[in-house]
XYZ file of C-alpha atoms in Angstrom:
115
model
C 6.373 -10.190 -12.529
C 3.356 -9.673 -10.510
C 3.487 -5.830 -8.815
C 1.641 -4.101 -7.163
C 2.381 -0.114 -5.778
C -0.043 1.695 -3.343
C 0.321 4.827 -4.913
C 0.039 8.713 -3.721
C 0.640 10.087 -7.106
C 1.292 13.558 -4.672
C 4.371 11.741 -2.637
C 7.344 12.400 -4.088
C 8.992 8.689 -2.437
C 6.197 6.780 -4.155
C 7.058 8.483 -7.678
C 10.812 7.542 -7.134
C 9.771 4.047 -5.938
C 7.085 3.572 -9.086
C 10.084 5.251 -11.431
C 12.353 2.919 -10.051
C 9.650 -0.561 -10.892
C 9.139 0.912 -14.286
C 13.031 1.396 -14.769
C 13.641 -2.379 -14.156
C 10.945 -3.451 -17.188
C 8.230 -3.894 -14.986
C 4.916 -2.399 -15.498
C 3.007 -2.555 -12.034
C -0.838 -2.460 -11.091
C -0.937 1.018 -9.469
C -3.637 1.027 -6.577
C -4.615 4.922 -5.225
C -4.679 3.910 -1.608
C -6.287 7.081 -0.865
C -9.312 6.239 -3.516
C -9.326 2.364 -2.936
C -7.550 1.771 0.076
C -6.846 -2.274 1.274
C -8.927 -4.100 3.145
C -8.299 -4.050 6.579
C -7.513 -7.912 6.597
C -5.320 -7.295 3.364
C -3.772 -4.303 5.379
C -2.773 -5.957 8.376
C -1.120 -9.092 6.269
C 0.926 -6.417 3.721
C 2.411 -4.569 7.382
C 3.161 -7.986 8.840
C 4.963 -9.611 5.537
C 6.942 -6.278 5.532
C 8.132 -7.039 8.552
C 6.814 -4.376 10.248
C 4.676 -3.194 13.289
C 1.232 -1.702 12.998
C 2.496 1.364 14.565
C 5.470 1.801 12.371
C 3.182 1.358 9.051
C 0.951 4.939 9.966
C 2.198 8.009 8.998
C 2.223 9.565 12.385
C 3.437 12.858 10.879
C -0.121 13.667 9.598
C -2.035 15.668 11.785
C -4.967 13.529 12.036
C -3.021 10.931 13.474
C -2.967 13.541 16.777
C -5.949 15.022 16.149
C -7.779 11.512 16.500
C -5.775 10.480 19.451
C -3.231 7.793 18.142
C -0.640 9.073 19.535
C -1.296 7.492 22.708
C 0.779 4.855 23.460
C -1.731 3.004 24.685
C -3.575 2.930 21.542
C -3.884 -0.393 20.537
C -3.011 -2.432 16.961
C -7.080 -2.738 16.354
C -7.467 1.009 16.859
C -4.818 1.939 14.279
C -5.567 -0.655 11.697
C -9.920 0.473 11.946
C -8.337 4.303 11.364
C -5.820 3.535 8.760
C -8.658 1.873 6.419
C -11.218 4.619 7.994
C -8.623 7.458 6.686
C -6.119 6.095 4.527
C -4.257 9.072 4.510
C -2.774 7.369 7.692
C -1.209 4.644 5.749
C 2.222 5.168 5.238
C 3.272 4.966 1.523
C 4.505 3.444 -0.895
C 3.558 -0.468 0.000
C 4.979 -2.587 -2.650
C 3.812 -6.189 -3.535
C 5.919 -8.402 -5.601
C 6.659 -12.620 -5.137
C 9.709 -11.956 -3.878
C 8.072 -9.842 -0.654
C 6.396 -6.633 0.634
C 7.731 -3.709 1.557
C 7.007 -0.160 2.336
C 9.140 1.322 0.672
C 10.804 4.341 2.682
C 12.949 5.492 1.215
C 12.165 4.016 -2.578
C 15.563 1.968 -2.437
C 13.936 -0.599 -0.365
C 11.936 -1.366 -3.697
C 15.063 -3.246 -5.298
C 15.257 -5.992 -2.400
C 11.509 -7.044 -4.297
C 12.521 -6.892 -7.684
């Protein structure tokens, strides 16, 4: 099967979640969002097949996220997605890719649904 994990080796949820790929036989194409983050296209289309919102897929526990203002309601789709690809730390983690779906993966038992 055809995996892919957006990966901060420093998180422990994305170890559990890339443990728990590697514990069902599959040996997934581990992407370092924070070196090689998604495109912003490729961003957008992972939060929207995970069935989420733009504003639930950025980790608005980081500082920067108040620091650079997103915290404003009013802040708009566009203005998240340019800072999540801008700094990627903003991305919420771990995004998993498989046929069967996408998820982000919080917590890492969300990972089986896709396997």
């Amino acid at each position: 099967m055809d995996i892919t994990i957006f990966h901060n080796a420093r998180c422990g949820t994305s170890r559990t979640t890339l443990e728990a790929i590697r514990a069902s036989g599959a040996e997934p194409r581990v992407v370092d969002y924070l070196a090689q983050p998604p495109a912003r296209d490729d961003l957008k289309d992972m939060i929207a097949r995970a069935g989420l919102t733009v504003r639930e897929a950025v980790r608005s526990k980081e500082a920067l996220f108040t620091e650079l203002g997103l915290d404003d309601p009013a802040t708009t789709d566009d203005a998240l997605l340019d800072a999540m690809v801008a700094h990627p730390i903003l991305i919420n983690r771990p995004f998993v890719v498989t046929p069967k779906g996408v998820r982000l993966c919080r917590p890492s038992e969300l990972v089986r649904e896709i396997l």
